[in-house]
Amino acid sequence: MKYLVLPLTAALCLLGFGAGAQQEQERLDLPGDNLNLYAVLKLFQASPTLEDFEKSLNDESNNINNLDLNGDNETDYIEVVDNVEGNVHNITLKVAVSKDEDQDVAVIVVEKDKDGQATIQVIGDEDLYGKDYIIEPNYDSDGNAVGGTPNPGYSGSQSTASARADNSNVTVQYTTTYEVATWPVVLFMFRPAYVVWRSPWYWGYHPPYWRPWRPIYWHQYYTYHYYWDYYYFGHYRRWPHYRVPGWRASYYGGNSFRRSAPLVQVRVQRGDYRNTYSRPDLAKQGSAMFKRDHPKAPSVHNRPPNFDKGGRPVRPVVTRPAVTRPTRPGGSTNPGTTRPVTRPTNPGTRPVTRPTNPSTRPVTKPVNPGTQPVTRPTNPSTRPVTRPTIRPSQPSTRPATRPSVQPATRPATRPSQPGTRPAVRPASGQ
């Protein structure tokens, strides 16, 4: 792997997609806010099998699953089902919200080609995350994932999530499609003896070791995962494109394995899920949870996130222009860097001094001719008089006067009286 250490705010400024970039949102105002897909992908990468992945996903101590889609004040059990289509594994996370209704939460799409390269994306279902909410590993530019050009992190929008853990450092770790193919769970799924995993559990029938718990409020859940951002954004990113061609049309086309529960759609439209955002004061409990469970984490001493009056995370605005603009093009070596400063401020310093103070020049040269300062603004005959006067008396002032005085007179007199020179020269010569 390749490593790059950056301040998190600087790294998150790189999380844009370029053209058509999306900005990482701290809060979606959708049920998916209570299942962090960055955490899901991290857990998936560490799991040896899909069965272990399902068990860990529904483990209260991992603080990943906080979904309550049917509103019974108990966390939902997330079932894991692998739908295989050729060399593509569509690992669906779904919830039984009633006896007759299932709701897809997200799909982990794993594709492996004949060359041994594998791509992985976690795609949130639109009912819970909105359109095109996709998380994937930070692919290295030397190991491009099929179907797009890698980007060193998201952000974007995410932005981003551009304010998360702003007082820490993030280590951006790049991976390749070959390395993704060596993840334990990927090796497990592509073994010849692999038996397709379909969760045996369903509504009212769950494993004996599992007991539902009361879900926590979103600000507590968000703050807990806020302290994981150094890892989430160091390894994963938002991405706007689907790696498998035609996947979206197939999944939402009506003939796929997707399940959408009308109950969830009705509750979203009614705003039933908004209650989870009603306790921003509990954010400190999320901070305490993380520090209790991970006392040696590098982010344990970070400041907790700030929220505005509406309970939304507050992003620091000052870092983005300060980090990106000065460092990109080496502005100090560009000879044109001073021009943008002078041109907008005084695009015409010459014409400005002429009309405002035509007599300012005579102030610096009243030593020799007393009558000439009066005639200079009107007669161009001052040029031959001033030049011989200044040069012998003060050669050191020559560079000082020429850029400010001498070039200024030429454009001023020529357009005003182009025919005055022949009339004035014989007069001054006498």
Short mmCIF file of C-alpha atoms in Angstrom, two decimals:
data_model
loop_
_atom_site.label_atom_id
_atom_site.label_comp_id
_atom_site.label_asym_id
_atom_site.label_seq_id
_atom_site.Cartn_x
_atom_site.Cartn_y
_atom_site.Cartn_z
CA MET A 1 0.00 0.00 0.00
CA LYS A 2 1.00 3.61 -0.48
CA TYR A 3 0.60 6.09 2.31
CA LEU A 4 0.07 9.82 2.41
CA VAL A 5 -0.28 11.82 5.62
CA LEU A 6 -2.24 15.04 5.42
CA PRO A 7 -4.20 17.19 7.83
CA LEU A 8 -7.72 15.85 7.67
CA THR A 9 -9.20 19.11 6.49
CA ALA A 10 -6.65 19.26 3.69
CA ALA A 11 -7.25 15.65 2.75
CA LEU A 12 -10.98 16.11 2.73
CA CYS A 13 -10.59 19.02 0.33
CA LEU A 14 -9.31 16.39 -2.10
CA LEU A 15 -12.43 14.35 -1.72
CA GLY A 16 -14.26 15.97 -4.60
CA PHE A 17 -14.98 14.04 -7.74
CA GLY A 18 -13.88 16.72 -10.15
CA ALA A 19 -16.63 17.51 -12.62
CA GLY A 20 -19.99 16.55 -11.20
CA ALA A 21 -18.55 16.11 -7.75
CA GLN A 22 -20.80 15.41 -4.85
CA GLN A 23 -20.22 16.75 -1.41
CA GLU A 24 -20.14 14.41 1.53
CA GLN A 25 -23.15 15.08 3.72
CA GLU A 26 -22.92 14.86 7.47
CA ARG A 27 -26.64 14.25 7.79
CA LEU A 28 -28.97 12.85 5.15
CA ASP A 29 -32.24 13.28 7.06
CA LEU A 30 -33.05 9.73 5.98
CA PRO A 31 -33.12 6.42 7.87
CA GLY A 32 -29.65 5.57 6.53
CA ASP A 33 -28.15 8.08 8.96
CA ASN A 34 -28.35 5.31 11.53
CA LEU A 35 -26.25 2.80 9.60
CA ASN A 36 -22.83 4.20 8.73
CA LEU A 37 -21.75 2.55 5.46
CA TYR A 38 -18.12 3.45 6.03
CA ALA A 39 -18.29 1.33 9.18
CA VAL A 40 -20.07 -1.42 7.23
CA LEU A 41 -17.29 -1.58 4.64
CA LYS A 42 -14.63 -1.60 7.37
CA LEU A 43 -16.37 -4.51 9.06
CA PHE A 44 -16.81 -6.34 5.75
CA GLN A 45 -13.10 -6.06 5.00
CA ALA A 46 -12.22 -7.59 8.37
CA SER A 47 -14.73 -10.48 8.20
CA PRO A 48 -13.60 -13.99 7.21
CA THR A 49 -17.03 -15.13 5.99
CA LEU A 50 -20.45 -13.67 5.25
CA GLU A 51 -21.89 -15.47 8.24
CA ASP A 52 -19.36 -13.82 10.53
CA PHE A 53 -20.07 -10.52 8.85
CA GLU A 54 -23.80 -10.81 9.59
CA LYS A 55 -23.13 -11.76 13.19
CA SER A 56 -20.76 -8.83 13.77
CA LEU A 57 -23.10 -6.42 12.01
CA ASN A 58 -25.84 -7.23 14.52
CA ASP A 59 -23.56 -7.12 17.55
CA GLU A 60 -24.55 -4.26 19.85
CA SER A 61 -20.99 -3.83 21.10
CA ASN A 62 -19.80 -2.84 17.60
CA ASN A 63 -22.13 0.20 17.55
CA ILE A 64 -22.76 -0.07 13.82
CA ASN A 65 -26.41 -1.05 13.51
CA ASN A 66 -28.73 1.61 14.89
CA LEU A 67 -31.68 1.07 12.54
CA ASP A 68 -35.29 1.07 13.63
CA LEU A 69 -37.21 1.10 10.37
CA ASN A 70 -40.60 -0.02 11.67
CA GLY A 71 -40.60 2.32 14.68
CA ASP A 72 -40.99 -0.27 17.44
CA ASN A 73 -38.14 1.29 19.47
CA GLU A 74 -35.99 -1.79 18.96
CA THR A 75 -33.05 -2.19 16.63
CA ASP A 76 -33.74 -4.21 13.50
CA TYR A 77 -31.94 -7.44 12.71
CA ILE A 78 -30.02 -7.06 9.44
CA GLU A 79 -30.04 -10.14 7.24
CA VAL A 80 -27.21 -10.78 4.76
CA VAL A 81 -28.10 -12.46 1.46
CA ASP A 82 -25.73 -13.10 -1.45
CA ASN A 83 -27.33 -12.82 -4.88
CA VAL A 84 -24.80 -14.15 -7.40
CA GLU A 85 -24.94 -13.09 -11.04
CA GLY A 86 -22.01 -14.52 -12.98
CA ASN A 87 -18.80 -13.12 -11.53
CA VAL A 88 -20.69 -10.48 -9.51
CA HIS A 89 -21.78 -11.02 -5.90
CA ASN A 90 -24.60 -8.73 -4.77
CA ILE A 91 -24.50 -9.03 -1.01
CA THR A 92 -27.76 -7.51 0.16
CA LEU A 93 -28.33 -6.15 3.64
CA LYS A 94 -32.05 -6.19 4.36
CA VAL A 95 -34.49 -5.84 7.24
CA ALA A 96 -37.83 -7.54 7.79
CA VAL A 97 -40.01 -4.62 8.91
CA SER A 98 -43.11 -6.80 9.22
CA LYS A 99 -44.23 -10.33 8.55
CA ASP A 100 -44.87 -9.54 4.89
CA GLU A 101 -42.48 -6.69 4.10
CA ASP A 102 -38.71 -6.60 3.65
CA GLN A 103 -36.65 -3.49 3.06
CA ASP A 104 -33.23 -3.46 1.41
CA VAL A 105 -30.76 -1.30 3.29
CA ALA A 106 -27.64 -1.52 1.12
CA VAL A 107 -25.88 -3.81 -1.34
CA ILE A 108 -22.19 -4.72 -1.29
CA VAL A 109 -21.27 -5.33 -4.92
CA VAL A 110 -18.15 -7.45 -5.46
CA GLU A 111 -16.88 -8.18 -8.95
CA LYS A 112 -13.78 -10.21 -9.78
CA ASP A 113 -12.34 -10.60 -13.26
CA LYS A 114 -10.25 -13.37 -14.80
CA ASP A 115 -7.03 -11.44 -14.11
CA GLY A 116 -7.61 -11.67 -10.38
CA GLN A 117 -8.69 -8.06 -9.85
CA ALA A 118 -11.69 -7.27 -7.66
CA THR A 119 -13.76 -4.14 -7.13
CA ILE A 120 -16.04 -3.50 -4.17
CA GLN A 121 -18.72 -0.89 -3.65
CA VAL A 122 -21.24 -0.44 -0.86
CA ILE A 123 -24.36 1.11 -2.38
CA GLY A 124 -27.03 2.50 -0.09
CA ASP A 125 -30.64 1.90 -1.11
CA GLU A 126 -32.37 5.06 -2.32
CA ASP A 127 -35.16 4.68 0.23
CA LEU A 128 -32.62 5.03 3.04
CA TYR A 129 -29.71 7.02 1.59
CA GLY A 130 -30.97 8.88 -1.44
CA LYS A 131 -29.69 8.52 -4.98
CA ASP A 132 -26.21 7.17 -5.75
CA TYR A 133 -24.82 6.91 -2.24
CA ILE A 134 -21.73 4.80 -2.95
CA ILE A 135 -18.72 3.99 -0.75
CA GLU A 136 -15.61 2.22 -2.04
CA PRO A 137 -11.90 1.77 -1.17
CA ASN A 138 -9.32 4.40 -2.05
CA TYR A 139 -8.01 2.85 -5.24
CA ASP A 140 -4.45 3.71 -6.19
CA SER A 141 -3.75 5.40 -9.50
CA ASP A 142 -1.40 2.53 -10.35
CA GLY A 143 -4.20 0.03 -9.82
CA ASN A 144 -7.19 1.67 -11.42
CA ALA A 145 -10.52 0.12 -10.67
CA VAL A 146 -12.42 -0.84 -13.78
CA GLY A 147 -14.83 1.83 -14.89
CA GLY A 148 -13.34 5.05 -13.61
CA THR A 149 -10.33 7.14 -12.71
CA PRO A 150 -9.25 6.89 -9.07
CA ASN A 151 -9.40 9.88 -6.79
CA PRO A 152 -7.30 10.23 -3.60
CA GLY A 153 -10.25 10.16 -1.28
CA TYR A 154 -13.70 11.68 -1.28
CA SER A 155 -14.99 14.87 -0.89
CA GLY A 156 -16.88 14.87 -0.87
CA SER A 157 -18.23 16.02 -1.61
CA GLN A 158 -17.37 14.74 0.39
CA SER A 159 -16.90 17.04 0.83
CA THR A 160 -17.22 15.91 2.79
CA ALA A 161 -17.77 15.32 5.28
CA SER A 162 -15.22 18.01 5.08
CA ALA A 163 -15.48 19.02 8.73
CA ARG A 164 -15.17 15.69 10.40
CA ALA A 165 -12.37 15.29 12.94
CA ASP A 166 -10.92 18.57 11.73
CA ASN A 167 -8.35 18.68 14.53
CA SER A 168 -6.62 15.39 13.67
CA ASN A 169 -4.52 13.91 10.89
CA VAL A 170 -5.67 11.37 8.37
CA THR A 171 -3.41 8.82 6.74
CA VAL A 172 -4.72 8.23 3.24
CA GLN A 173 -3.97 4.62 2.37
CA TYR A 174 -4.31 3.63 -1.25
CA THR A 175 -5.13 0.13 -2.33
CA THR A 176 -5.36 -1.71 -5.64
CA THR A 177 -7.89 -4.05 -7.17
CA TYR A 178 -5.40 -6.87 -6.66
CA GLU A 179 -5.19 -6.15 -2.94
CA VAL A 180 -8.97 -6.01 -2.63
CA ALA A 181 -9.09 -9.48 -4.17
CA THR A 182 -7.07 -10.75 -1.19
CA TRP A 183 -9.55 -9.61 1.44
CA PRO A 184 -10.51 -12.71 3.48
CA VAL A 185 -14.22 -12.48 2.69
CA VAL A 186 -13.50 -12.02 -1.03
CA LEU A 187 -11.28 -15.09 -1.09
CA PHE A 188 -14.04 -16.96 0.73
CA MET A 189 -16.73 -16.04 -1.79
CA PHE A 190 -14.70 -16.94 -4.87
CA ARG A 191 -13.57 -20.36 -3.72
CA PRO A 192 -14.79 -23.21 -5.91
CA ALA A 193 -16.43 -24.87 -2.89
CA TYR A 194 -18.28 -21.73 -1.81
CA VAL A 195 -21.90 -22.28 -0.86
CA VAL A 196 -23.94 -19.16 -1.53
CA TRP A 197 -24.83 -17.53 1.79
CA ARG A 198 -28.45 -16.69 2.44
CA SER A 199 -29.32 -15.72 5.97
CA PRO A 200 -31.59 -18.35 7.56
CA TRP A 201 -33.23 -15.77 9.81
CA TYR A 202 -36.43 -13.84 9.13
CA TRP A 203 -39.28 -11.94 10.82
CA GLY A 204 -39.86 -13.31 14.33
CA TYR A 205 -37.09 -15.90 13.99
CA HIS A 206 -33.62 -14.74 15.00
CA PRO A 207 -30.45 -16.39 16.32
CA PRO A 208 -30.60 -17.30 20.00
CA TYR A 209 -27.58 -15.17 20.88
CA TRP A 210 -29.20 -11.99 19.54
CA ARG A 211 -31.40 -9.65 21.53
CA PRO A 212 -32.67 -6.32 20.19
CA TRP A 213 -31.68 -3.18 22.04
CA ARG A 214 -33.10 0.29 22.19
CA PRO A 215 -31.60 2.48 19.43
CA ILE A 216 -29.67 5.57 20.47
CA TYR A 217 -30.30 9.08 19.20
CA TRP A 218 -28.52 10.15 16.05
CA HIS A 219 -26.21 12.75 17.65
CA GLN A 220 -24.84 10.12 19.98
CA TYR A 221 -24.43 7.65 17.11
CA TYR A 222 -22.86 10.27 14.83
CA THR A 223 -20.36 11.45 17.43
CA TYR A 224 -19.20 7.91 18.13
CA HIS A 225 -18.39 7.40 14.44
CA TYR A 226 -16.98 10.92 14.17
CA TYR A 227 -13.94 9.65 16.04
CA TRP A 228 -13.51 6.90 13.45
CA ASP A 229 -13.25 9.36 10.57
CA TYR A 230 -9.46 9.23 10.58
CA TYR A 231 -9.83 5.59 9.51
CA TYR A 232 -12.95 5.85 7.36
CA PHE A 233 -11.62 8.64 5.16
CA GLY A 234 -8.13 7.20 5.17
CA HIS A 235 -9.30 3.94 3.58
CA TYR A 236 -12.59 4.66 1.84
CA ARG A 237 -14.30 7.37 -0.18
CA ARG A 238 -17.55 8.45 -1.80
CA TRP A 239 -17.72 7.71 -5.52
CA PRO A 240 -20.33 8.88 -8.07
CA HIS A 241 -20.18 5.97 -10.52
CA TYR A 242 -21.20 2.34 -10.47
CA ARG A 243 -18.31 -0.02 -11.21
CA VAL A 244 -20.50 -2.73 -12.70
CA PRO A 245 -21.97 -1.44 -15.99
CA GLY A 246 -25.76 -1.34 -15.97
CA TRP A 247 -25.99 -2.24 -12.31
CA ARG A 248 -28.29 0.60 -11.29
CA ALA A 249 -30.74 0.00 -14.12
CA SER A 250 -30.82 -3.67 -13.25
CA TYR A 251 -31.27 -3.15 -9.51
CA TYR A 252 -34.02 -0.54 -9.75
CA GLY A 253 -35.55 -1.96 -12.91
CA GLY A 254 -38.28 -3.92 -11.15
CA ASN A 255 -37.11 -7.38 -12.13
CA SER A 256 -34.24 -7.69 -9.68
CA PHE A 257 -33.84 -9.03 -6.17
CA ARG A 258 -34.53 -5.60 -4.62
CA ARG A 259 -37.12 -5.32 -1.87
CA SER A 260 -38.78 -2.04 -0.92
CA ALA A 261 -41.27 -1.83 1.93
CA PRO A 262 -44.20 0.63 1.57
CA LEU A 263 -44.15 1.00 5.35
CA VAL A 264 -40.70 2.58 5.22
CA GLN A 265 -41.66 4.92 2.38
CA VAL A 266 -44.73 6.11 4.28
CA ARG A 267 -42.74 6.73 7.44
CA VAL A 268 -40.14 8.71 5.49
CA GLN A 269 -42.84 10.87 3.89
CA ARG A 270 -44.48 11.51 7.25
CA GLY A 271 -41.17 12.45 8.84
CA ASP A 272 -41.36 9.74 11.47
CA TYR A 273 -37.58 9.36 11.51
CA ARG A 274 -36.96 12.98 12.48
CA ASN A 275 -37.31 12.18 16.15
CA THR A 276 -33.86 10.63 16.12
CA TYR A 277 -32.35 14.12 15.60
CA SER A 278 -34.05 15.64 18.65
CA ARG A 279 -31.26 15.18 21.23
CA PRO A 280 -28.04 16.97 20.21
CA ASP A 281 -27.15 17.18 23.89
CA LEU A 282 -26.40 13.45 23.82
CA ALA A 283 -23.42 13.90 21.51
CA LYS A 284 -21.12 13.88 24.52
CA GLN A 285 -22.29 10.37 25.33
CA GLY A 286 -21.17 9.23 21.89
CA SER A 287 -17.76 10.71 22.62
CA ALA A 288 -17.63 8.88 25.95
CA MET A 289 -18.62 5.61 24.26
CA PHE A 290 -15.75 5.81 21.81
CA LYS A 291 -13.16 6.74 24.42
CA ARG A 292 -14.35 3.91 26.63
CA ASP A 293 -14.18 1.29 23.87
CA HIS A 294 -11.04 2.59 22.10
CA PRO A 295 -8.84 4.37 24.65
CA LYS A 296 -5.71 4.01 22.48
CA ALA A 297 -7.18 5.27 19.22
CA PRO A 298 -5.23 8.19 17.68
CA SER A 299 -8.36 10.33 17.66
CA VAL A 300 -9.27 9.78 21.29
CA HIS A 301 -8.09 13.27 22.28
CA ASN A 302 -9.85 15.06 19.45
CA ARG A 303 -12.40 17.70 20.21
CA PRO A 304 -16.02 16.60 19.83
CA PRO A 305 -17.98 17.91 16.85
CA ASN A 306 -19.93 21.14 16.97
CA PHE A 307 -23.56 21.50 15.93
CA ASP A 308 -25.59 24.49 14.84
CA LYS A 309 -28.96 25.46 16.26
CA GLY A 310 -30.65 23.01 13.92
CA GLY A 311 -28.53 20.16 15.24
CA ARG A 312 -26.41 19.82 12.11
CA PRO A 313 -22.63 19.40 12.27
CA VAL A 314 -20.74 22.63 11.73
CA ARG A 315 -17.95 22.47 9.18
CA PRO A 316 -14.86 24.68 9.42
CA VAL A 317 -14.85 26.93 6.37
CA VAL A 318 -11.42 28.49 6.69
CA THR A 319 -9.22 25.59 5.68
CA ARG A 320 -10.35 24.82 2.15
CA PRO A 321 -9.11 27.91 0.28
CA ALA A 322 -6.05 28.25 2.49
CA VAL A 323 -4.86 24.71 1.78
CA THR A 324 -5.58 24.27 -1.88
CA ARG A 325 -4.80 27.57 -3.53
CA PRO A 326 -1.32 28.45 -2.31
CA THR A 327 0.15 24.99 -2.71
CA ARG A 328 -0.98 24.02 -6.18
CA PRO A 329 0.81 26.08 -8.78
CA GLY A 330 3.87 27.43 -6.96
CA GLY A 331 2.72 30.97 -7.26
CA SER A 332 5.96 32.44 -5.92
CA THR A 333 7.90 31.47 -9.03
CA ASN A 334 5.34 32.75 -11.47
CA PRO A 335 6.37 36.17 -12.74
CA GLY A 336 2.77 37.01 -13.36
CA THR A 337 1.73 36.68 -9.77
CA THR A 338 2.37 40.36 -9.09
CA ARG A 339 0.34 41.43 -12.05
CA PRO A 340 -2.98 40.21 -10.75
CA VAL A 341 -2.28 42.26 -7.65
CA THR A 342 -1.53 45.51 -9.42
CA ARG A 343 -3.87 45.19 -12.35
CA PRO A 344 -7.11 44.88 -10.43
CA THR A 345 -6.11 47.50 -7.90
CA ASN A 346 -4.72 50.04 -10.35
CA PRO A 347 -5.35 48.88 -13.89
CA GLY A 348 -4.52 52.34 -15.06
CA THR A 349 -2.24 54.04 -12.60
CA ARG A 350 -1.09 56.31 -15.35
CA PRO A 351 -4.48 57.77 -16.24
CA VAL A 352 -5.41 57.99 -12.57
CA THR A 353 -2.57 60.34 -11.70
CA ARG A 354 -3.05 62.53 -14.73
CA PRO A 355 -6.51 63.88 -14.12
CA THR A 356 -6.26 63.99 -10.35
CA ASN A 357 -2.94 65.73 -9.90
CA PRO A 358 -1.45 67.08 -13.10
CA SER A 359 0.56 69.44 -10.93
CA THR A 360 2.12 66.76 -8.78
CA ARG A 361 5.02 66.38 -11.11
CA PRO A 362 5.85 70.10 -10.93
CA VAL A 363 6.00 69.66 -7.16
CA THR A 364 8.99 67.37 -7.57
CA LYS A 365 10.59 69.58 -10.20
CA PRO A 366 10.00 73.18 -9.09
CA VAL A 367 13.73 73.69 -8.70
CA ASN A 368 14.54 74.85 -12.22
CA PRO A 369 11.62 76.25 -14.22
CA GLY A 370 8.88 77.96 -12.32
CA THR A 371 6.70 78.66 -15.32
CA GLN A 372 6.84 75.24 -16.85
CA PRO A 373 4.76 73.45 -14.23
CA VAL A 374 1.88 75.62 -15.30
CA THR A 375 2.27 74.81 -18.97
CA ARG A 376 3.02 71.09 -18.61
CA PRO A 377 -0.53 69.84 -18.28
CA THR A 378 -1.52 71.80 -21.38
CA ASN A 379 1.64 71.91 -23.50
CA PRO A 380 3.62 68.84 -24.42
CA SER A 381 6.68 71.04 -24.61
CA THR A 382 7.54 70.02 -21.09
CA ARG A 383 9.12 66.77 -22.21
CA PRO A 384 12.21 68.31 -23.80
CA VAL A 385 12.54 70.71 -20.89
CA THR A 386 12.25 68.22 -18.06
CA ARG A 387 14.55 65.56 -19.45
CA PRO A 388 17.72 67.64 -19.63
CA THR A 389 16.89 69.18 -16.27
CA ILE A 390 16.46 65.95 -14.34
CA ARG A 391 19.28 63.92 -15.81
CA PRO A 392 22.20 66.15 -14.94
CA SER A 393 20.88 67.25 -11.58
CA GLN A 394 19.71 63.96 -10.11
CA PRO A 395 20.68 60.83 -11.98
CA SER A 396 19.56 58.76 -9.01
CA THR A 397 15.99 59.93 -9.37
CA ARG A 398 15.82 58.80 -12.94
CA PRO A 399 14.53 55.28 -12.29
CA ALA A 400 12.11 56.63 -9.76
CA THR A 401 10.61 59.27 -12.00
CA ARG A 402 10.49 57.42 -15.26
CA PRO A 403 8.01 54.67 -14.31
CA SER A 404 5.74 57.13 -12.56
CA VAL A 405 6.19 60.40 -14.47
CA GLN A 406 7.73 59.92 -17.85
CA PRO A 407 5.59 57.10 -19.26
CA ALA A 408 2.56 58.86 -17.93
CA THR A 409 3.01 62.00 -20.00
CA ARG A 410 3.25 60.30 -23.35
CA PRO A 411 -0.20 58.77 -23.53
CA ALA A 412 -1.66 61.85 -21.90
CA THR A 413 -0.39 64.46 -24.32
CA ARG A 414 -0.52 62.54 -27.57
CA PRO A 415 -4.25 61.94 -27.65
CA SER A 416 -5.10 65.37 -26.31
CA GLN A 417 -3.06 67.64 -28.58
CA PRO A 418 -1.22 65.80 -31.28
CA GLY A 419 -0.41 68.96 -33.14
CA THR A 420 1.02 71.12 -30.37
CA ARG A 421 4.62 69.99 -30.64
CA PRO A 422 5.58 72.04 -33.72
CA ALA A 423 3.99 75.12 -32.19
CA VAL A 424 5.64 74.81 -28.83
CA ARG A 425 9.17 73.76 -29.69
CA PRO A 426 10.16 77.00 -31.49
CA ALA A 427 8.67 79.02 -28.67
CA SER A 428 10.63 77.23 -25.95
CA GLY A 429 13.78 77.29 -28.00
CA GLN A 430 13.74 81.11 -27.97
#
